[in-house]
């Protein structure tokens, strides 16, 4: 069983930055593929970025060049650095851990608005 707790969401102006964090319980964090998903108003949940146990990453086209996913295996934490935020980035952002099973966090709201 893995528990995930996201933090770092909030209200930011267009062009601003936020860093999301996801802290995971358990001692085998390094074995998990970690990912960030988001679900905007009236939209389906979509993959934003993922990072493999070995450090390889992939991103949705809509966030390439603006968002960076990273992981700290020593502290069981995955991050999402979000720069040049746009109103269309407004969503609830969820952390996911996947290996044998998949686990989700409770989500953190990101609102991009002037």
Short mmCIF file of N, CA, C and O in Angstrom, two decimals:
data_model
loop_
_atom_site.label_atom_id
_atom_site.label_comp_id
_atom_site.label_asym_id
_atom_site.label_seq_id
_atom_site.Cartn_x
_atom_site.Cartn_y
_atom_site.Cartn_z
N UNK A 1 0.84 -1.19 0.00
CA UNK A 1 0.00 0.00 0.00
C UNK A 1 0.88 1.24 0.00
O UNK A 1 1.84 1.33 0.77
N UNK A 2 0.55 2.19 -0.87
CA UNK A 2 1.27 3.45 -0.96
C UNK A 2 0.29 4.58 -0.73
O UNK A 2 -0.80 4.60 -1.32
N UNK A 3 0.66 5.52 0.10
CA UNK A 3 -0.15 6.73 0.30
C UNK A 3 0.59 7.91 -0.31
O UNK A 3 1.80 8.06 -0.11
N UNK A 4 -0.15 8.72 -1.05
CA UNK A 4 0.42 9.86 -1.74
C UNK A 4 -0.25 11.14 -1.25
O UNK A 4 -1.48 11.21 -1.19
N UNK A 5 0.55 12.15 -0.95
CA UNK A 5 0.01 13.42 -0.49
C UNK A 5 0.61 14.54 -1.33
O UNK A 5 1.83 14.76 -1.29
N UNK A 6 -0.25 15.21 -2.09
CA UNK A 6 0.19 16.31 -2.94
C UNK A 6 0.13 17.63 -2.18
O UNK A 6 -0.69 17.80 -1.27
N UNK A 7 0.97 18.55 -2.58
CA UNK A 7 0.95 19.91 -2.03
C UNK A 7 1.52 20.86 -3.06
O UNK A 7 2.14 20.44 -4.04
N UNK A 8 1.32 22.16 -2.83
CA UNK A 8 1.93 23.17 -3.69
C UNK A 8 0.99 23.86 -4.65
O UNK A 8 1.40 24.78 -5.35
N UNK A 9 -0.25 23.42 -4.70
CA UNK A 9 -1.20 24.07 -5.59
C UNK A 9 -1.59 25.45 -5.08
O UNK A 9 -1.22 25.86 -3.98
N UNK A 10 -2.33 26.19 -5.91
CA UNK A 10 -2.77 27.52 -5.51
C UNK A 10 -3.19 28.34 -6.69
O UNK A 10 -3.38 27.83 -7.80
N UNK A 11 -3.34 29.64 -6.45
CA UNK A 11 -3.73 30.60 -7.47
C UNK A 11 -2.50 31.35 -7.95
O UNK A 11 -1.71 31.84 -7.12
N UNK A 12 -2.33 31.41 -9.25
CA UNK A 12 -1.17 32.09 -9.82
C UNK A 12 -1.61 32.84 -11.07
O UNK A 12 -2.55 32.42 -11.76
N UNK A 13 -0.94 33.93 -11.37
CA UNK A 13 -1.26 34.69 -12.57
C UNK A 13 -0.66 34.03 -13.80
O UNK A 13 0.34 33.31 -13.69
N UNK A 14 -1.24 34.28 -14.95
CA UNK A 14 -0.65 33.77 -16.20
C UNK A 14 0.81 34.20 -16.32
O UNK A 14 1.16 35.35 -16.00
N UNK A 15 1.65 33.26 -16.75
CA UNK A 15 3.07 33.50 -16.84
C UNK A 15 3.84 33.16 -15.57
O UNK A 15 5.08 33.15 -15.59
N UNK A 16 3.13 32.88 -14.51
CA UNK A 16 3.76 32.57 -13.24
C UNK A 16 4.21 31.13 -13.14
O UNK A 16 4.08 30.34 -14.09
N UNK A 17 4.72 30.78 -11.96
CA UNK A 17 5.26 29.44 -11.72
C UNK A 17 4.72 28.86 -10.42
O UNK A 17 4.39 29.61 -9.49
N UNK A 18 4.64 27.56 -10.38
CA UNK A 18 4.33 26.81 -9.17
C UNK A 18 5.15 25.53 -9.18
O UNK A 18 5.48 25.01 -10.25
N UNK A 19 5.41 25.01 -7.99
CA UNK A 19 6.03 23.69 -7.88
C UNK A 19 5.14 22.81 -7.03
O UNK A 19 4.89 23.11 -5.86
N UNK A 20 4.70 21.72 -7.62
CA UNK A 20 3.91 20.73 -6.91
C UNK A 20 4.83 19.66 -6.34
O UNK A 20 5.83 19.30 -6.96
N UNK A 21 4.45 19.16 -5.17
CA UNK A 21 5.18 18.07 -4.54
C UNK A 21 4.22 16.92 -4.24
O UNK A 21 3.04 17.16 -3.95
N UNK A 22 4.73 15.72 -4.29
CA UNK A 22 3.95 14.54 -3.95
C UNK A 22 4.83 13.66 -3.07
O UNK A 22 5.83 13.12 -3.55
N UNK A 23 4.45 13.56 -1.82
CA UNK A 23 5.21 12.73 -0.87
C UNK A 23 4.56 11.36 -0.76
O UNK A 23 3.34 11.24 -0.59
N UNK A 24 5.39 10.32 -0.87
CA UNK A 24 4.89 8.95 -0.87
C UNK A 24 5.35 8.19 0.36
O UNK A 24 6.49 8.38 0.82
N UNK A 25 4.49 7.33 0.87
CA UNK A 25 4.88 6.46 1.96
C UNK A 25 5.52 5.20 1.38
O UNK A 25 5.46 4.96 0.17
N UNK A 26 6.15 4.40 2.22
CA UNK A 26 6.70 3.13 1.75
C UNK A 26 8.19 3.20 1.48
O UNK A 26 8.76 4.27 1.27
N UNK A 27 8.81 2.03 1.45
CA UNK A 27 10.27 1.96 1.34
C UNK A 27 10.74 1.58 -0.05
O UNK A 27 11.94 1.47 -0.27
N UNK A 28 9.82 1.37 -1.00
CA UNK A 28 10.25 0.95 -2.33
C UNK A 28 9.82 1.98 -3.37
O UNK A 28 9.52 1.64 -4.51
N UNK A 29 9.81 3.23 -2.97
CA UNK A 29 9.42 4.33 -3.84
C UNK A 29 10.21 4.28 -5.15
O UNK A 29 9.66 4.54 -6.21
N UNK A 30 11.48 3.91 -5.07
CA UNK A 30 12.33 3.96 -6.24
C UNK A 30 11.88 2.99 -7.34
O UNK A 30 12.31 3.10 -8.48
N UNK A 31 11.04 2.03 -7.00
CA UNK A 31 10.59 1.03 -7.97
C UNK A 31 9.39 1.53 -8.78
O UNK A 31 9.02 0.90 -9.78
N UNK A 32 8.78 2.61 -8.35
CA UNK A 32 7.54 3.07 -8.96
C UNK A 32 7.78 4.05 -10.11
O UNK A 32 8.67 4.92 -10.02
N UNK A 33 7.01 3.92 -11.15
CA UNK A 33 6.85 4.99 -12.11
C UNK A 33 5.93 6.01 -11.48
O UNK A 33 4.84 5.66 -11.01
N UNK A 34 6.36 7.26 -11.44
CA UNK A 34 5.57 8.32 -10.84
C UNK A 34 5.07 9.25 -11.95
O UNK A 34 5.78 9.51 -12.93
N UNK A 35 3.88 9.74 -11.77
CA UNK A 35 3.29 10.58 -12.81
C UNK A 35 2.39 11.65 -12.20
O UNK A 35 1.89 11.49 -11.09
N UNK A 36 2.23 12.71 -12.97
CA UNK A 36 1.25 13.75 -12.65
C UNK A 36 0.17 13.73 -13.74
O UNK A 36 0.50 13.71 -14.93
N UNK A 37 -1.06 13.74 -13.30
CA UNK A 37 -2.21 13.86 -14.18
C UNK A 37 -2.95 15.14 -13.78
O UNK A 37 -2.74 15.68 -12.69
N UNK A 38 -3.84 15.58 -14.65
CA UNK A 38 -4.69 16.71 -14.29
C UNK A 38 -6.08 16.53 -14.89
O UNK A 38 -6.25 15.84 -15.90
N UNK A 39 -7.03 17.15 -14.23
CA UNK A 39 -8.41 17.13 -14.72
C UNK A 39 -8.99 18.53 -14.60
O UNK A 39 -9.20 19.04 -13.49
N UNK A 40 -9.18 19.14 -15.76
CA UNK A 40 -9.75 20.46 -15.80
C UNK A 40 -11.26 20.42 -15.74
O UNK A 40 -11.86 19.35 -15.90
N UNK A 41 -11.89 21.56 -15.55
CA UNK A 41 -13.36 21.62 -15.48
C UNK A 41 -14.00 21.05 -16.74
O UNK A 41 -13.70 21.50 -17.85
N UNK A 42 -14.86 20.07 -16.57
CA UNK A 42 -15.56 19.48 -17.70
C UNK A 42 -14.70 18.64 -18.62
O UNK A 42 -15.13 18.30 -19.73
N UNK A 43 -13.50 18.30 -18.17
CA UNK A 43 -12.58 17.54 -19.02
C UNK A 43 -12.25 16.19 -18.40
O UNK A 43 -12.44 15.99 -17.20
N UNK A 44 -11.72 15.31 -19.23
CA UNK A 44 -11.24 14.03 -18.72
C UNK A 44 -9.86 14.19 -18.10
O UNK A 44 -9.11 15.12 -18.44
N UNK A 45 -9.54 13.29 -17.20
CA UNK A 45 -8.20 13.29 -16.60
C UNK A 45 -7.19 12.96 -17.68
O UNK A 45 -7.38 12.03 -18.47
N UNK A 46 -6.07 13.69 -17.69
CA UNK A 46 -5.05 13.48 -18.71
C UNK A 46 -3.67 13.42 -18.08
O UNK A 46 -3.41 14.05 -17.04
N UNK A 47 -2.78 12.67 -18.72
CA UNK A 47 -1.40 12.59 -18.28
C UNK A 47 -0.69 13.90 -18.59
O UNK A 47 -0.77 14.41 -19.71
N UNK A 48 0.02 14.42 -17.59
CA UNK A 48 0.83 15.62 -17.77
C UNK A 48 2.29 15.26 -17.97
O UNK A 48 2.94 15.70 -18.91
N UNK A 49 2.81 14.44 -17.06
CA UNK A 49 4.23 14.06 -17.11
C UNK A 49 4.44 12.80 -16.29
O UNK A 49 3.70 12.55 -15.34
N UNK A 50 5.44 12.03 -16.68
CA UNK A 50 5.78 10.80 -15.96
C UNK A 50 7.28 10.67 -15.87
O UNK A 50 8.01 11.15 -16.75
N UNK A 51 7.73 10.00 -14.81
CA UNK A 51 9.16 9.73 -14.65
C UNK A 51 9.33 8.28 -14.22
O UNK A 51 8.69 7.80 -13.28
N UNK A 52 10.21 7.57 -14.93
CA UNK A 52 10.44 6.16 -14.71
C UNK A 52 11.41 5.95 -13.53
O UNK A 52 12.10 6.88 -13.13
N UNK A 53 11.48 4.73 -13.02
CA UNK A 53 12.43 4.48 -11.93
C UNK A 53 13.86 4.87 -12.30
O UNK A 53 14.61 5.34 -11.43
N UNK A 54 14.24 4.68 -13.55
CA UNK A 54 15.59 5.02 -13.98
C UNK A 54 15.79 6.49 -14.30
O UNK A 54 16.92 6.90 -14.60
N UNK A 55 14.74 7.28 -14.26
CA UNK A 55 14.85 8.72 -14.47
C UNK A 55 14.35 9.21 -15.82
O UNK A 55 14.27 10.42 -16.03
N UNK A 56 14.03 8.30 -16.72
CA UNK A 56 13.48 8.73 -18.00
C UNK A 56 12.15 9.44 -17.82
O UNK A 56 11.39 9.12 -16.89
N UNK A 57 11.88 10.41 -18.68
CA UNK A 57 10.66 11.22 -18.52
C UNK A 57 9.89 11.31 -19.83
O UNK A 57 10.45 11.11 -20.92
N UNK A 58 8.60 11.58 -19.72
CA UNK A 58 7.82 11.96 -20.90
C UNK A 58 6.76 12.97 -20.48
O UNK A 58 6.37 13.02 -19.30
N UNK A 59 6.37 13.77 -21.45
CA UNK A 59 5.48 14.90 -21.20
C UNK A 59 4.37 14.97 -22.23
O UNK A 59 4.55 14.59 -23.39
N UNK A 60 3.25 15.51 -21.80
CA UNK A 60 2.20 15.86 -22.75
C UNK A 60 2.72 16.99 -23.64
O UNK A 60 3.48 17.86 -23.18
N UNK A 61 2.31 16.98 -24.89
CA UNK A 61 2.77 18.02 -25.81
C UNK A 61 2.44 19.42 -25.30
O UNK A 61 3.20 20.37 -25.50
N UNK A 62 1.32 19.54 -24.62
CA UNK A 62 0.86 20.86 -24.18
C UNK A 62 1.73 21.48 -23.09
O UNK A 62 1.63 22.68 -22.84
N UNK A 63 2.58 20.67 -22.45
CA UNK A 63 3.40 21.20 -21.35
C UNK A 63 4.89 21.11 -21.64
O UNK A 63 5.71 21.59 -20.83
N UNK A 64 5.28 20.52 -22.76
CA UNK A 64 6.71 20.39 -23.08
C UNK A 64 7.37 21.75 -23.13
O UNK A 64 6.84 22.69 -23.72
N UNK A 65 8.53 21.84 -22.49
CA UNK A 65 9.27 23.09 -22.46
C UNK A 65 8.85 24.03 -21.35
O UNK A 65 9.53 25.03 -21.09
N UNK A 66 7.74 23.71 -20.68
CA UNK A 66 7.26 24.56 -19.59
C UNK A 66 7.27 23.84 -18.25
O UNK A 66 7.51 24.46 -17.22
N UNK A 67 6.98 22.54 -18.25
CA UNK A 67 6.91 21.76 -17.02
C UNK A 67 8.10 20.81 -16.94
O UNK A 67 8.56 20.30 -17.97
N UNK A 68 8.54 20.54 -15.72
CA UNK A 68 9.62 19.59 -15.50
C UNK A 68 9.25 18.68 -14.33
O UNK A 68 8.96 19.17 -13.24
N UNK A 69 9.30 17.37 -14.58
CA UNK A 69 9.06 16.40 -13.51
C UNK A 69 10.41 15.90 -13.01
O UNK A 69 11.34 15.71 -13.80
N UNK A 70 10.50 15.69 -11.71
CA UNK A 70 11.73 15.16 -11.12
C UNK A 70 11.37 14.34 -9.89
O UNK A 70 10.24 14.42 -9.38
N UNK A 71 12.30 13.54 -9.45
CA UNK A 71 12.06 12.70 -8.28
C UNK A 71 13.26 12.69 -7.35
O UNK A 71 14.41 12.81 -7.81
N UNK A 72 12.99 12.56 -6.07
CA UNK A 72 14.01 12.45 -5.04
C UNK A 72 13.75 11.14 -4.31
O UNK A 72 12.92 11.07 -3.40
N UNK A 73 14.46 10.09 -4.72
CA UNK A 73 14.21 8.77 -4.14
C UNK A 73 14.60 8.70 -2.66
O UNK A 73 14.05 7.90 -1.91
N UNK A 74 15.56 9.52 -2.25
CA UNK A 74 15.97 9.50 -0.84
C UNK A 74 14.86 10.02 0.08
O UNK A 74 14.79 9.62 1.24
N UNK A 75 14.01 10.89 -0.47
CA UNK A 75 12.95 11.49 0.33
C UNK A 75 11.55 11.09 -0.14
O UNK A 75 10.56 11.67 0.29
N UNK A 76 11.49 10.08 -1.02
CA UNK A 76 10.20 9.56 -1.48
C UNK A 76 9.28 10.66 -2.01
O UNK A 76 8.09 10.70 -1.68
N UNK A 77 9.82 11.53 -2.82
CA UNK A 77 9.04 12.67 -3.29
C UNK A 77 9.22 12.86 -4.79
O UNK A 77 10.34 12.69 -5.31
N UNK A 78 8.14 13.21 -5.45
CA UNK A 78 8.19 13.59 -6.86
C UNK A 78 7.69 15.03 -6.97
O UNK A 78 6.81 15.44 -6.21
N UNK A 79 8.28 15.76 -7.88
CA UNK A 79 7.97 17.17 -8.06
C UNK A 79 7.48 17.45 -9.48
O UNK A 79 7.83 16.73 -10.42
N UNK A 80 6.72 18.51 -9.61
CA UNK A 80 6.35 19.04 -10.92
C UNK A 80 6.58 20.55 -10.88
O UNK A 80 5.83 21.27 -10.23
N UNK A 81 7.64 20.98 -11.55
CA UNK A 81 7.91 22.41 -11.67
C UNK A 81 7.15 22.92 -12.88
O UNK A 81 7.34 22.43 -13.99
N UNK A 82 6.29 23.89 -12.66
CA UNK A 82 5.43 24.43 -13.72
C UNK A 82 5.76 25.89 -13.93
O UNK A 82 5.59 26.71 -13.02
N UNK A 83 6.25 26.20 -15.12
CA UNK A 83 6.61 27.57 -15.48
C UNK A 83 5.73 28.05 -16.63
O UNK A 83 5.09 27.25 -17.31
N UNK A 84 5.71 29.36 -16.84
CA UNK A 84 4.94 29.96 -17.92
C UNK A 84 3.51 29.44 -17.94
O UNK A 84 2.99 29.04 -18.99
N UNK A 85 2.89 29.47 -16.79
CA UNK A 85 1.55 28.90 -16.66
C UNK A 85 0.53 29.68 -17.47
O UNK A 85 0.62 30.91 -17.61
N UNK A 86 -0.44 28.93 -17.99
CA UNK A 86 -1.50 29.49 -18.82
C UNK A 86 -2.86 29.21 -18.17
O UNK A 86 -2.98 28.23 -17.42
N UNK A 87 -3.86 29.99 -18.49
CA UNK A 87 -5.19 29.71 -17.93
C UNK A 87 -5.66 28.27 -18.22
O UNK A 87 -6.34 27.68 -17.37
N UNK A 88 -5.27 27.73 -19.35
CA UNK A 88 -5.70 26.37 -19.69
C UNK A 88 -5.00 25.30 -18.86
O UNK A 88 -5.34 24.12 -18.96
N UNK A 89 -4.03 25.69 -18.05
CA UNK A 89 -3.41 24.75 -17.12
C UNK A 89 -4.24 24.59 -15.84
O UNK A 89 -3.92 23.75 -14.99
N UNK A 90 -5.27 25.39 -15.71
CA UNK A 90 -6.13 25.29 -14.53
C UNK A 90 -6.77 23.91 -14.45
O UNK A 90 -7.39 23.45 -15.41
N UNK A 91 -6.57 23.25 -13.32
CA UNK A 91 -7.06 21.88 -13.14
C UNK A 91 -6.75 21.41 -11.73
O UNK A 91 -5.99 22.06 -11.00
N UNK A 92 -7.33 20.28 -11.39
CA UNK A 92 -6.88 19.55 -10.20
C UNK A 92 -5.77 18.62 -10.67
O UNK A 92 -5.95 17.86 -11.63
N UNK A 93 -4.64 18.70 -10.00
CA UNK A 93 -3.47 17.90 -10.37
C UNK A 93 -3.34 16.74 -9.39
O UNK A 93 -3.36 16.93 -8.17
N UNK A 94 -3.18 15.54 -9.97
CA UNK A 94 -3.11 14.31 -9.19
C UNK A 94 -1.77 13.64 -9.39
O UNK A 94 -1.24 13.57 -10.50
N UNK A 95 -1.26 13.08 -8.33
CA UNK A 95 -0.05 12.28 -8.36
C UNK A 95 -0.44 10.81 -8.44
O UNK A 95 -1.41 10.38 -7.80
N UNK A 96 0.31 10.04 -9.22
CA UNK A 96 0.05 8.62 -9.37
C UNK A 96 1.35 7.85 -9.23
O UNK A 96 2.38 8.26 -9.76
N UNK A 97 1.27 6.73 -8.51
CA UNK A 97 2.40 5.81 -8.39
C UNK A 97 1.99 4.48 -8.99
O UNK A 97 0.93 3.94 -8.66
N UNK A 98 2.81 3.95 -9.88
CA UNK A 98 2.44 2.70 -10.56
C UNK A 98 3.62 1.74 -10.59
O UNK A 98 4.74 2.11 -10.95
N UNK A 99 3.34 0.51 -10.21
CA UNK A 99 4.32 -0.58 -10.34
C UNK A 99 3.52 -1.85 -10.53
O UNK A 99 3.01 -2.10 -11.63
N UNK A 100 3.35 -2.62 -9.49
CA UNK A 100 2.46 -3.78 -9.57
C UNK A 100 1.02 -3.31 -9.50
O UNK A 100 0.14 -3.79 -10.22
N UNK A 101 0.77 -2.36 -8.62
CA UNK A 101 -0.55 -1.73 -8.49
C UNK A 101 -0.39 -0.24 -8.75
O UNK A 101 0.73 0.28 -8.85
N UNK A 102 -1.52 0.45 -8.83
CA UNK A 102 -1.50 1.90 -9.03
C UNK A 102 -2.18 2.59 -7.86
O UNK A 102 -3.20 2.09 -7.35
N UNK A 103 -1.61 3.71 -7.47
CA UNK A 103 -2.14 4.48 -6.35
C UNK A 103 -2.25 5.94 -6.76
O UNK A 103 -1.42 6.43 -7.53
N UNK A 104 -3.26 6.61 -6.22
CA UNK A 104 -3.51 8.01 -6.55
C UNK A 104 -3.53 8.85 -5.28
O UNK A 104 -3.95 8.39 -4.22
N UNK A 105 -3.09 10.09 -5.43
CA UNK A 105 -3.25 11.06 -4.36
C UNK A 105 -4.62 11.70 -4.42
O UNK A 105 -5.43 11.40 -5.31
N UNK A 106 -4.86 12.62 -3.50
CA UNK A 106 -6.19 13.23 -3.40
C UNK A 106 -6.35 14.43 -4.33
O UNK A 106 -7.47 14.90 -4.54
N UNK A 107 -5.26 14.92 -4.87
CA UNK A 107 -5.30 16.03 -5.80
C UNK A 107 -5.05 17.37 -5.14
O UNK A 107 -5.31 17.56 -3.94
N UNK A 108 -4.52 18.29 -5.94
CA UNK A 108 -4.30 19.66 -5.47
C UNK A 108 -4.73 20.61 -6.59
O UNK A 108 -4.44 20.39 -7.75
N UNK A 109 -5.45 21.67 -6.21
CA UNK A 109 -6.02 22.58 -7.20
C UNK A 109 -4.97 23.58 -7.66
O UNK A 109 -4.29 24.21 -6.83
N UNK A 110 -4.88 23.76 -8.96
CA UNK A 110 -4.05 24.81 -9.57
C UNK A 110 -4.99 25.70 -10.39
O UNK A 110 -5.70 25.21 -11.27
N UNK A 111 -4.98 26.98 -10.07
CA UNK A 111 -5.80 27.93 -10.80
C UNK A 111 -4.91 29.03 -11.36
O UNK A 111 -4.16 29.67 -10.62
N UNK A 112 -4.99 29.20 -12.68
CA UNK A 112 -4.19 30.22 -13.37
C UNK A 112 -5.16 31.28 -13.87
O UNK A 112 -5.94 31.04 -14.79
N UNK A 113 -5.09 32.45 -13.25
CA UNK A 113 -6.04 33.49 -13.57
C UNK A 113 -5.49 34.84 -13.15
O UNK A 113 -4.77 34.94 -12.16
N UNK A 114 -5.86 35.87 -13.90
CA UNK A 114 -5.48 37.22 -13.53
C UNK A 114 -6.58 37.88 -12.71
O UNK A 114 -6.42 39.03 -12.28
#
